[in-house]
mmCIF file of C-alpha atoms in Angstrom:
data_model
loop_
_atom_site.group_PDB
_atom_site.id
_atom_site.type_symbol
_atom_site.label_atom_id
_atom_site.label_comp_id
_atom_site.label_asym_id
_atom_site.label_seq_id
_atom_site.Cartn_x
_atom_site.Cartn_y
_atom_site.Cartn_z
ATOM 1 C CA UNK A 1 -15.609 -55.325 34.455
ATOM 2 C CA UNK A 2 -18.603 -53.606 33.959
ATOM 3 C CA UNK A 3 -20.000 -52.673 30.286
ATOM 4 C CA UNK A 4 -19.278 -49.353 29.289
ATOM 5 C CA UNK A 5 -22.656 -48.026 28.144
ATOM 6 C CA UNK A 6 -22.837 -46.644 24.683
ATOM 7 C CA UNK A 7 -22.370 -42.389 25.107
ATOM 8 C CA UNK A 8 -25.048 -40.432 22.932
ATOM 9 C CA UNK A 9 -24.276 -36.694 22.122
ATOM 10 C CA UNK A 10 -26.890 -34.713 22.705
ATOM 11 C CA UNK A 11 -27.996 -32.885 19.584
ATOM 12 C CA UNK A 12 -27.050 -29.356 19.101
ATOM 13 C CA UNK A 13 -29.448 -26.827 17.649
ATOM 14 C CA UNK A 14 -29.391 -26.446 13.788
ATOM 15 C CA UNK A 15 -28.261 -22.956 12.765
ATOM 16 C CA UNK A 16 -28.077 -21.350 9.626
ATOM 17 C CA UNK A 17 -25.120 -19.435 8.091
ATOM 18 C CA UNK A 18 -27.069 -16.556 8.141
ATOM 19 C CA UNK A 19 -27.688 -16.673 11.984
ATOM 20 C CA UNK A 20 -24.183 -17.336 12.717
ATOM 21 C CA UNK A 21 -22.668 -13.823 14.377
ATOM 22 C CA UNK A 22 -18.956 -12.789 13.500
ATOM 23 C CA UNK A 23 -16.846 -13.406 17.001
ATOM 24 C CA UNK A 24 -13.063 -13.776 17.892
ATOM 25 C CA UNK A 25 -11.186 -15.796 14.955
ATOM 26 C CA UNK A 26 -9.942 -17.889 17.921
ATOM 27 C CA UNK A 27 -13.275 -18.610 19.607
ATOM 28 C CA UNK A 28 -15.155 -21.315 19.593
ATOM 29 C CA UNK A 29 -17.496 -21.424 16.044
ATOM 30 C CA UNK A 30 -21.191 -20.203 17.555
ATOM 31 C CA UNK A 31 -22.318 -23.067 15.057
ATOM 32 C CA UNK A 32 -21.142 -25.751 17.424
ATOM 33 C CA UNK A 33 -19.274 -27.543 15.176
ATOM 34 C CA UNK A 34 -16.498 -27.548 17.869
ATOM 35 C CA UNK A 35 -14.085 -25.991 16.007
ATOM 36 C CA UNK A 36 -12.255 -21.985 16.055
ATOM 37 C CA UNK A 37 -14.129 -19.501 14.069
ATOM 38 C CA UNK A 38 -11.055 -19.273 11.769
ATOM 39 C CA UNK A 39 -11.504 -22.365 10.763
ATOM 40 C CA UNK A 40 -14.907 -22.934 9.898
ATOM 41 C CA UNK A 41 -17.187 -20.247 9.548
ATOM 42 C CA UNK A 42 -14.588 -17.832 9.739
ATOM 43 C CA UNK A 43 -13.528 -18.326 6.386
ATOM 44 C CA UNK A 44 -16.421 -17.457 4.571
ATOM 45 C CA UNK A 45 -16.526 -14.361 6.638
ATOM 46 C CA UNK A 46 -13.236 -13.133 6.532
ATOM 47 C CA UNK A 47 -12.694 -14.325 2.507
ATOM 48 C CA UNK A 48 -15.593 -11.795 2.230
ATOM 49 C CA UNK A 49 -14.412 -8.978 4.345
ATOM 50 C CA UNK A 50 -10.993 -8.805 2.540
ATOM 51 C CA UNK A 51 -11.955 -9.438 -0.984
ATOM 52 C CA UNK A 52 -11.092 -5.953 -2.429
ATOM 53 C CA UNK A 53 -14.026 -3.995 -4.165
ATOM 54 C CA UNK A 54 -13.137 -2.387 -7.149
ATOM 55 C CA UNK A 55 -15.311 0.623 -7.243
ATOM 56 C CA UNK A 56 -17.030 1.212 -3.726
ATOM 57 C CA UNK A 57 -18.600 4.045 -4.741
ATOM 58 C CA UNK A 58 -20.286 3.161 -7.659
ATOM 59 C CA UNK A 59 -23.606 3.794 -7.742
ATOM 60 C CA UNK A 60 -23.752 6.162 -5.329
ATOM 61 C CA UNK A 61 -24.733 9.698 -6.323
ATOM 62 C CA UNK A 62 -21.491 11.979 -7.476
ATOM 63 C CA UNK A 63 -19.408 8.774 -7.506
ATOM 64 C CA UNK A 64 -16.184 11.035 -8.856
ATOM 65 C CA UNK A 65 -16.355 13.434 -6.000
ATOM 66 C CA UNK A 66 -16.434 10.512 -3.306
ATOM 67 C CA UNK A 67 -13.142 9.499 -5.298
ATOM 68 C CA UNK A 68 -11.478 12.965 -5.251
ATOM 69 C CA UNK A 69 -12.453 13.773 -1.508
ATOM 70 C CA UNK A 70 -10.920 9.831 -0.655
ATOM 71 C CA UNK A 71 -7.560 10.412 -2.085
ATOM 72 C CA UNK A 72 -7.189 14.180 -3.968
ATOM 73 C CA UNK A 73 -8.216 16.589 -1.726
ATOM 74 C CA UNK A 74 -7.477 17.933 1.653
ATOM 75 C CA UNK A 75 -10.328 19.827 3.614
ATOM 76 C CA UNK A 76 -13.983 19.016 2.554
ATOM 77 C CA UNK A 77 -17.187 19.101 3.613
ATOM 78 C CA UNK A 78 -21.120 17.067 1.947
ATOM 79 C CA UNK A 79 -24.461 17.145 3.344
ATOM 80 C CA UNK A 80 -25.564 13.712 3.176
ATOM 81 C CA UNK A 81 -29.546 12.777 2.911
ATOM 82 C CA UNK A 82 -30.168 9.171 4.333
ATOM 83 C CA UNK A 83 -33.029 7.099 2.469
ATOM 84 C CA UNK A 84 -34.817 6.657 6.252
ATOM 85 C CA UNK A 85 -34.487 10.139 7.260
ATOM 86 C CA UNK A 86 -32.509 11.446 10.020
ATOM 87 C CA UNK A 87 -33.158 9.697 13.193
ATOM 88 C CA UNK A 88 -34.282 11.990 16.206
ATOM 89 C CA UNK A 89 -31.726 13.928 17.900
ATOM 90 C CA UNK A 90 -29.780 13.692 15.065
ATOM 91 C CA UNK A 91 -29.996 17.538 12.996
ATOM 92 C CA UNK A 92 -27.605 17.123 10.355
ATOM 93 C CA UNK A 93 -25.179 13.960 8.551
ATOM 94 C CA UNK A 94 -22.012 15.640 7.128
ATOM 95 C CA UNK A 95 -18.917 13.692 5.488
ATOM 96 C CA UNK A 96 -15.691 15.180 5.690
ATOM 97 C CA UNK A 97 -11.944 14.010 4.030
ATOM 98 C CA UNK A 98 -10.427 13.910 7.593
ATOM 99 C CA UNK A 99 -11.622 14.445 11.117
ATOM 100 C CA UNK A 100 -9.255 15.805 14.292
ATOM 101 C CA UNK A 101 -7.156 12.519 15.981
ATOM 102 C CA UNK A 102 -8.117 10.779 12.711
ATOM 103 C CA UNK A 103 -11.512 9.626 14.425
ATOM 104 C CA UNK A 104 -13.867 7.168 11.604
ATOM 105 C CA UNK A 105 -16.572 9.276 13.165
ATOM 106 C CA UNK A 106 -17.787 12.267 15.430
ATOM 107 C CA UNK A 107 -21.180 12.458 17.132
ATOM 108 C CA UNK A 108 -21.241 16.527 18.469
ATOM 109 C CA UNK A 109 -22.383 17.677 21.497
ATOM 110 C CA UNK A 110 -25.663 19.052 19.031
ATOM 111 C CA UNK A 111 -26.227 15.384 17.804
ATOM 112 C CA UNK A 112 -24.949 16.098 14.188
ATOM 113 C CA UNK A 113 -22.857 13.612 13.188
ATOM 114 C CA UNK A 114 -18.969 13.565 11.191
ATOM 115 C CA UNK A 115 -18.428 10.668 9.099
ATOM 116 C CA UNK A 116 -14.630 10.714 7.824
ATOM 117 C CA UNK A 117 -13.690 9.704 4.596
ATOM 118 C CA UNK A 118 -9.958 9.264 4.536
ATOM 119 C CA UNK A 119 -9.485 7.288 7.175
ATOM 120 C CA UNK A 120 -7.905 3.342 6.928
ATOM 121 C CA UNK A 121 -10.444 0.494 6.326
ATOM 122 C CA UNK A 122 -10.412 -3.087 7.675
ATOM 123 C CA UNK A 123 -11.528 -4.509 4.474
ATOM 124 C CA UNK A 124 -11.706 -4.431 1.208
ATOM 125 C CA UNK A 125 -14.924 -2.708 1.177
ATOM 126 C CA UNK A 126 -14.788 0.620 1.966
ATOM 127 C CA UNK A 127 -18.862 1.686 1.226
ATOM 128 C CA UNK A 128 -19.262 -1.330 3.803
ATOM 129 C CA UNK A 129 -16.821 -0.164 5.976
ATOM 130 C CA UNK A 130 -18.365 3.667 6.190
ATOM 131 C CA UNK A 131 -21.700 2.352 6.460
ATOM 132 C CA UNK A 132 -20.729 0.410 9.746
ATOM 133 C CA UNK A 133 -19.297 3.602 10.864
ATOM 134 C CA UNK A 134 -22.583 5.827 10.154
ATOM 135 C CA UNK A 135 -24.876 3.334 11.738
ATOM 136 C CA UNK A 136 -22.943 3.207 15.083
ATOM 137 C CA UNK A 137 -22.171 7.123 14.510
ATOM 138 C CA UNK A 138 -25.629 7.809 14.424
ATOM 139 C CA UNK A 139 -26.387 6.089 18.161
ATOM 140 C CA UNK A 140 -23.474 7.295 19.625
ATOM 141 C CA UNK A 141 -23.697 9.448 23.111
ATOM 142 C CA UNK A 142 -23.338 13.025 21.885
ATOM 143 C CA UNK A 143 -19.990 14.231 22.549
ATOM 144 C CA UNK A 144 -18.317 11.211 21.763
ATOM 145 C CA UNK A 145 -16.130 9.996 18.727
ATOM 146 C CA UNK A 146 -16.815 6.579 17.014
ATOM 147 C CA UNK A 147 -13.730 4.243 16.749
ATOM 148 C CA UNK A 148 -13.032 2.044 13.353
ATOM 149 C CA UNK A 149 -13.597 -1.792 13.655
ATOM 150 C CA UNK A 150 -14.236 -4.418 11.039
ATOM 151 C CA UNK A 151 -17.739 -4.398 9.787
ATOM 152 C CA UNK A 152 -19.941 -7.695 9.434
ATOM 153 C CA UNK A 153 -19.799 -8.954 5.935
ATOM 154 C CA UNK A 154 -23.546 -9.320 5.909
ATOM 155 C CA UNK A 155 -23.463 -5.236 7.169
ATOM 156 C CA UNK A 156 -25.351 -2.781 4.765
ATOM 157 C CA UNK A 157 -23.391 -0.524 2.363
ATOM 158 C CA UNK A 158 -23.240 3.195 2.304
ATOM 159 C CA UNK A 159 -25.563 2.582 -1.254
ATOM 160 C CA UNK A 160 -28.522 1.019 1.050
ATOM 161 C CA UNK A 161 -28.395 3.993 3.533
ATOM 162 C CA UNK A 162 -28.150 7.079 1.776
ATOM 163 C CA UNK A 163 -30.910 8.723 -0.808
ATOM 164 C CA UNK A 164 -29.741 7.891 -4.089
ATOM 165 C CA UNK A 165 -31.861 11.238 -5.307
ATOM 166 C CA UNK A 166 -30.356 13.345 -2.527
ATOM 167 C CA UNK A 167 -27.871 15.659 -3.497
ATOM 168 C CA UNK A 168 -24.284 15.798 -3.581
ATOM 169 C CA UNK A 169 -22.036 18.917 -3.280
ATOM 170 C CA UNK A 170 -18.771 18.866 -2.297
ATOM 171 C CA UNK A 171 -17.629 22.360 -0.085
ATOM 172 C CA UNK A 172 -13.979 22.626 -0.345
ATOM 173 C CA UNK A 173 -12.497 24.707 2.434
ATOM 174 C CA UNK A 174 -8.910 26.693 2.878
ATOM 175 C CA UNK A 175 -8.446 24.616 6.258
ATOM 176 C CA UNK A 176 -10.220 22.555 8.669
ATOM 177 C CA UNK A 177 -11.549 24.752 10.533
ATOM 178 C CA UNK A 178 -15.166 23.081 10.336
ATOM 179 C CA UNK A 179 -13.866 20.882 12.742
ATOM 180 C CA UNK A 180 -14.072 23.276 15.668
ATOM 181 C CA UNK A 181 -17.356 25.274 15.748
ATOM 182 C CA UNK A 182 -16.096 26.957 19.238
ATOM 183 C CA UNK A 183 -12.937 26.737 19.086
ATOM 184 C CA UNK A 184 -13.003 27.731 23.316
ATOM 185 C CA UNK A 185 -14.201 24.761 23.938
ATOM 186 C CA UNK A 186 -11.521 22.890 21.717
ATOM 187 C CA UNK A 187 -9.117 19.700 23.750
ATOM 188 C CA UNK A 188 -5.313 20.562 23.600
ATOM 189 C CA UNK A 189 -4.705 17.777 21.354
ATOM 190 C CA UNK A 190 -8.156 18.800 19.176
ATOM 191 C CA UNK A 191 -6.300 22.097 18.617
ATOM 192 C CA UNK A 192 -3.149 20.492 18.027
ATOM 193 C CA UNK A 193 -4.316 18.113 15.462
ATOM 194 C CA UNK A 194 -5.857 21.634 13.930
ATOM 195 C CA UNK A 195 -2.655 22.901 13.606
ATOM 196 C CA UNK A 196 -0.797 20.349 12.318
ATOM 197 C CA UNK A 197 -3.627 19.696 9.363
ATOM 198 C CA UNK A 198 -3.951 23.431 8.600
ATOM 199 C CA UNK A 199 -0.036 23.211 8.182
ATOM 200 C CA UNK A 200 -0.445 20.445 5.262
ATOM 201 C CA UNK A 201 -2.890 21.357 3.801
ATOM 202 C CA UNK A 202 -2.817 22.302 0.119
ATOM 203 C CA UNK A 203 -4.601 24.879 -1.295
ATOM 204 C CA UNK A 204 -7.295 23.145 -3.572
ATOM 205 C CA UNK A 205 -10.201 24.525 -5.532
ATOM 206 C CA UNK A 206 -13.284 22.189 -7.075
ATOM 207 C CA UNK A 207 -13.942 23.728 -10.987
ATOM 208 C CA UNK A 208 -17.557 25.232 -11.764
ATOM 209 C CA UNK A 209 -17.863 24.335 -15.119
ATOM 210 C CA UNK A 210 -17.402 20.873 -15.553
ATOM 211 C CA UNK A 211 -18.271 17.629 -12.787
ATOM 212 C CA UNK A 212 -15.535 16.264 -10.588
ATOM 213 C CA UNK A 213 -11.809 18.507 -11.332
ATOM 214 C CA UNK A 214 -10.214 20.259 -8.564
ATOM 215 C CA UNK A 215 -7.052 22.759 -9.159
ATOM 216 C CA UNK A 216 -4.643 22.336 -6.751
ATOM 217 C CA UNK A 217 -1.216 24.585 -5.331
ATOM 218 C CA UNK A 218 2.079 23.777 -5.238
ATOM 219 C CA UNK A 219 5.553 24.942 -4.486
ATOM 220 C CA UNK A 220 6.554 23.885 -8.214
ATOM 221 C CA UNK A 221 3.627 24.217 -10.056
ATOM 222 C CA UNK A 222 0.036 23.885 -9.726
ATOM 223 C CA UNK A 223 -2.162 21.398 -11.501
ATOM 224 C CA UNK A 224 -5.644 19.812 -12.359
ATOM 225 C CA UNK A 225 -7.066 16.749 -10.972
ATOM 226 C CA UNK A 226 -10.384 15.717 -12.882
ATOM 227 C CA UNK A 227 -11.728 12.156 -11.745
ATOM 228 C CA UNK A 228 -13.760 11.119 -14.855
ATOM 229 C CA UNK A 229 -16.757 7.735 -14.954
ATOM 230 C CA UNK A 230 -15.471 6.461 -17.928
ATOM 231 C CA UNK A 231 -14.413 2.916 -19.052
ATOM 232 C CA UNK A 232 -10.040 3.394 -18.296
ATOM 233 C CA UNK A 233 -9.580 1.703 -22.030
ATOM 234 C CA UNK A 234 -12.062 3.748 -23.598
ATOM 235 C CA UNK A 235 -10.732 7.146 -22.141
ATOM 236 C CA UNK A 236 -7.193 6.454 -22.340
ATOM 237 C CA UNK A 237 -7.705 5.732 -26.189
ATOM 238 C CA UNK A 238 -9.842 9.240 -26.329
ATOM 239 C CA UNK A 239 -7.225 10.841 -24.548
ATOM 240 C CA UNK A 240 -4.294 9.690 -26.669
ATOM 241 C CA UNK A 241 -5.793 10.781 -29.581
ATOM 242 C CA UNK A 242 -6.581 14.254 -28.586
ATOM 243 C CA UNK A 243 -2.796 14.289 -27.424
ATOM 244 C CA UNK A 244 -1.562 12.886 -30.447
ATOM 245 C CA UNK A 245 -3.430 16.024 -32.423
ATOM 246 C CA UNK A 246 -2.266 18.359 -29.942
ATOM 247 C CA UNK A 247 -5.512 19.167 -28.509
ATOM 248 C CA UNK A 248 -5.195 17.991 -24.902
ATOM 249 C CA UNK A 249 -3.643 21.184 -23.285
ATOM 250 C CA UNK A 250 -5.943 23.410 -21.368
ATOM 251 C CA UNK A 251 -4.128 26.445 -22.608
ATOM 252 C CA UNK A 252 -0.413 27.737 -23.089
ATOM 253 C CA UNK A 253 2.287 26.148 -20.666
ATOM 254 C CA UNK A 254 -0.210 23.636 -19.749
ATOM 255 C CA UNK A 255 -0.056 19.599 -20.296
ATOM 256 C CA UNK A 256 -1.725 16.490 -19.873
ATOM 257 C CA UNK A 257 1.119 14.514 -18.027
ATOM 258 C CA UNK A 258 -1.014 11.248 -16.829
ATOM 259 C CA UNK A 259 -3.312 9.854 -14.728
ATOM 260 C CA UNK A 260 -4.155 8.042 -11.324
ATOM 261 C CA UNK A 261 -6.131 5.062 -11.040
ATOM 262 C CA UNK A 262 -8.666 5.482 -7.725
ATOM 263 C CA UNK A 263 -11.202 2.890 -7.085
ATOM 264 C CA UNK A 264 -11.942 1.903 -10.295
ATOM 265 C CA UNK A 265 -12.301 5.677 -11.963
ATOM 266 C CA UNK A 266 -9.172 7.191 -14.050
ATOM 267 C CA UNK A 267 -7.523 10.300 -12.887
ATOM 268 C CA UNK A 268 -5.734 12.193 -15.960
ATOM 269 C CA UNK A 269 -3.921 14.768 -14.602
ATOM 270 C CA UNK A 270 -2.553 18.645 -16.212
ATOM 271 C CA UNK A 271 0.695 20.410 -14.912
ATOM 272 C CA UNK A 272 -0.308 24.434 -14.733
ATOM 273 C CA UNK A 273 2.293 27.367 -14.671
ATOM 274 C CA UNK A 274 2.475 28.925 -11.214
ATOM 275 C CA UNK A 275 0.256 31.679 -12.252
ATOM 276 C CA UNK A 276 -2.407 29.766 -13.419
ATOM 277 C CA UNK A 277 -5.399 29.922 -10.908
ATOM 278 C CA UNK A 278 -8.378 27.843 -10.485
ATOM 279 C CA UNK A 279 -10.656 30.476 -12.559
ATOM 280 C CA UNK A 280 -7.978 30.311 -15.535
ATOM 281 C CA UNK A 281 -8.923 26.771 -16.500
ATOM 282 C CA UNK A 282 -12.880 26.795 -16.228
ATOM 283 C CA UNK A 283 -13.195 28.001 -19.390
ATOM 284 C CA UNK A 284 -10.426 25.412 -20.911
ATOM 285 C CA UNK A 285 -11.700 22.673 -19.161
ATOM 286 C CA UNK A 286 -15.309 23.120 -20.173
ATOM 287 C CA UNK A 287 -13.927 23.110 -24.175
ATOM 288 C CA UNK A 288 -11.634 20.492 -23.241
ATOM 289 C CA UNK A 289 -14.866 18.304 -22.616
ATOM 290 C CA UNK A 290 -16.504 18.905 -26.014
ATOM 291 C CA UNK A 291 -13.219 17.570 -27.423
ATOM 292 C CA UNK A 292 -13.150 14.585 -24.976
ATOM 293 C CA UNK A 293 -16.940 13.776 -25.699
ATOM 294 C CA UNK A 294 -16.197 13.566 -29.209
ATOM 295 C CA UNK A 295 -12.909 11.492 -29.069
ATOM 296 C CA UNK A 296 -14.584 9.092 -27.046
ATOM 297 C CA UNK A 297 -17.364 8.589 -30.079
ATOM 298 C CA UNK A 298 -14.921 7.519 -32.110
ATOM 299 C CA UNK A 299 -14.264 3.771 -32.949
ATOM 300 C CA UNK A 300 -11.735 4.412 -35.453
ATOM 301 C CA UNK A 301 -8.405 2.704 -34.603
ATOM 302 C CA UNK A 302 -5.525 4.053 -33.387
ATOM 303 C CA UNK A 303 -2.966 5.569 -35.704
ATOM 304 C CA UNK A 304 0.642 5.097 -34.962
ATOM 305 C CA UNK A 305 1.075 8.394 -33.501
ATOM 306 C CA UNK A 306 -2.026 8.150 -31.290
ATOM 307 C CA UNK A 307 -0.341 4.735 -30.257
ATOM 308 C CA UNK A 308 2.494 6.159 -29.269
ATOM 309 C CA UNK A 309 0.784 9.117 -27.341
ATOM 310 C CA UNK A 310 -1.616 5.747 -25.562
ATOM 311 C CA UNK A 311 2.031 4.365 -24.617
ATOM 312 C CA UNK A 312 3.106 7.585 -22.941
ATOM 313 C CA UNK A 313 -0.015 7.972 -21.161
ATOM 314 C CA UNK A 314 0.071 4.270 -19.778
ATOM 315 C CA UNK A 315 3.408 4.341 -18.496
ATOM 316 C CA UNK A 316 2.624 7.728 -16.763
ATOM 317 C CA UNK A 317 -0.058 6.029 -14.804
ATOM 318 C CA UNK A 318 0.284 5.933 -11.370
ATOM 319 C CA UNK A 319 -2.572 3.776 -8.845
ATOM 320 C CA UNK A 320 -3.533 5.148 -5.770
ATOM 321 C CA UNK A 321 -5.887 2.694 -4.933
#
């Protein structure tokens, strides 16, 4: 029988992990290593697209608002100014808590561009997630919506595309009807999805006087929502002791009943008599902020009382994120 000569594999081309593109967890590794995705590169990748960022927001400018218009409030609007400018054809870059048929993203028949903010994410990155979202919003064909998909992991965040100096002001509206600037021209199901939003929505108001608290309506009772960029520890121990002195109300029938925990940020939370409108509590809420600012300058431990008004507090916490 003849020899079998000795086979030689040819050698494959040396990439680095940085060159490697994301593909199909069940595809072949672009690498060459012969193996699935999953398996080898994949992992990396998709430990890195999962792993759940704390506070996505942080360091962008009005971190508290992006909180409040993620998971507080219903219909909102922002400006946003991008570091590079606005790309031709493109005459505006506006944010909003939802868009019609839950879209990620809207590129208008003018070019402006919808990015929406309450939509689901497929990580655990949401800045990433947005900024993936943006980039292909802002290339779209005008008249088109931009579906969600799972950024790269190597993708830019929303904190390397926008102007860190450019402002941030949240609009709050009554409904949504910002989503339809001729409403003629409006799909059946745009209008329906109108409808049905306008129909949930609760009435919400952002405060004047202090950064980041929005009143809301209820059937009940109404309250205030004030998303606030301190340390959780640190404010629930300023907190407690301005409860424990009785100084935590925002006026009569008022009370601080707890807090949320959103991406990182602490939520405390007021219960308002019926009557009590959005223009009752500036006033309160701007003297209830002199009090916080000095609670939280204290280092003093807490007495037994203020202990038991931390204990409340805590167990009153609900997360939302």
């Amino acid at each position: 029988m003849a020899k079998k000569r000795p086979q030689t594999k040819a050698k494959r081309p040396q990439i680095t992990d940085g060159e490697i593109p994301v593909v199909g967890a069940r595809e072949p590794c672009p690498c060459g290593s012969g193996r699935r995705y999953k398996a080898c590169h994949g992992r990396a990748a998709a430990q890195a697209v999962t792993e759940l960022v704390q506070r996505p927001f942080e360091g962008l400018r009005g971190e508290c608002d992006w909180v409040a218009l993620r998971e507080l409030v219903p219909a909102a609007t922002v400006e946003l100014t991008l570091k590079d400018g606005l790309p031709e054809g493109v005459p505006s870059v506006t944010l909003a808590t939802v868009l019609p048929m839950a879209w990620p993203a809207l590129r208008r028949e003018d070019g402006s561009v919808l990015i929406g903010l309450q939509n689901d994410t497929a990580s655990g990155d949401i800045s990433r997630d947005l900024a993936d979202t943006l980039q292909r919003a802002l290339s779209a064909e005008p008249g088109t919506p931009v579906q969600g998909r799972r950024a790269s992991a190597d993708g830019p965040r929303l904190q390397e595309l926008l102007d860190p100096e450019g402002a941030f002001e949240p609009v709050v509206h009554s409904g949504f009807e910002f989503w339809v600037p001729d409403p003629e021209k409006a799909t059946p199901e745009v209008t329906a999805s109108l409808e049905r939003a306008n129909a949930a929505a609760i009435p919400t108001v952002r405060l004047q006087s202090v950064d980041a608290a929005y009143w809301c309506e209820t059937p009940e009772k109404n309250h205030l929502r004030w998303v606030m960029p301190h340390p959780e520890e640190r404010l629930l121990d300023a907190l407690a002791r301005l409860q424990a002195a009785g100084r935590s109300s925002l006026g009569e029938g008022t009370r601080l009943v707890g807090s949320f925990r959103a991406h990182g940020l602490t939520v405390p939370v007021w219960d308002l008599p019926s009557g009590v409108g959005a223009q009752d509590v500036e006033k309160p809420a701007a003297e209830f902020a002199e009090r916080l600012a000095e609670a939280l300058a204290s280092d003093a431990p807490l007495t037994a009382d203020e202990r038991r008004a931390r204990g409340g507090l805590t167990n009153r916490q609900v997360t939302l994120s």
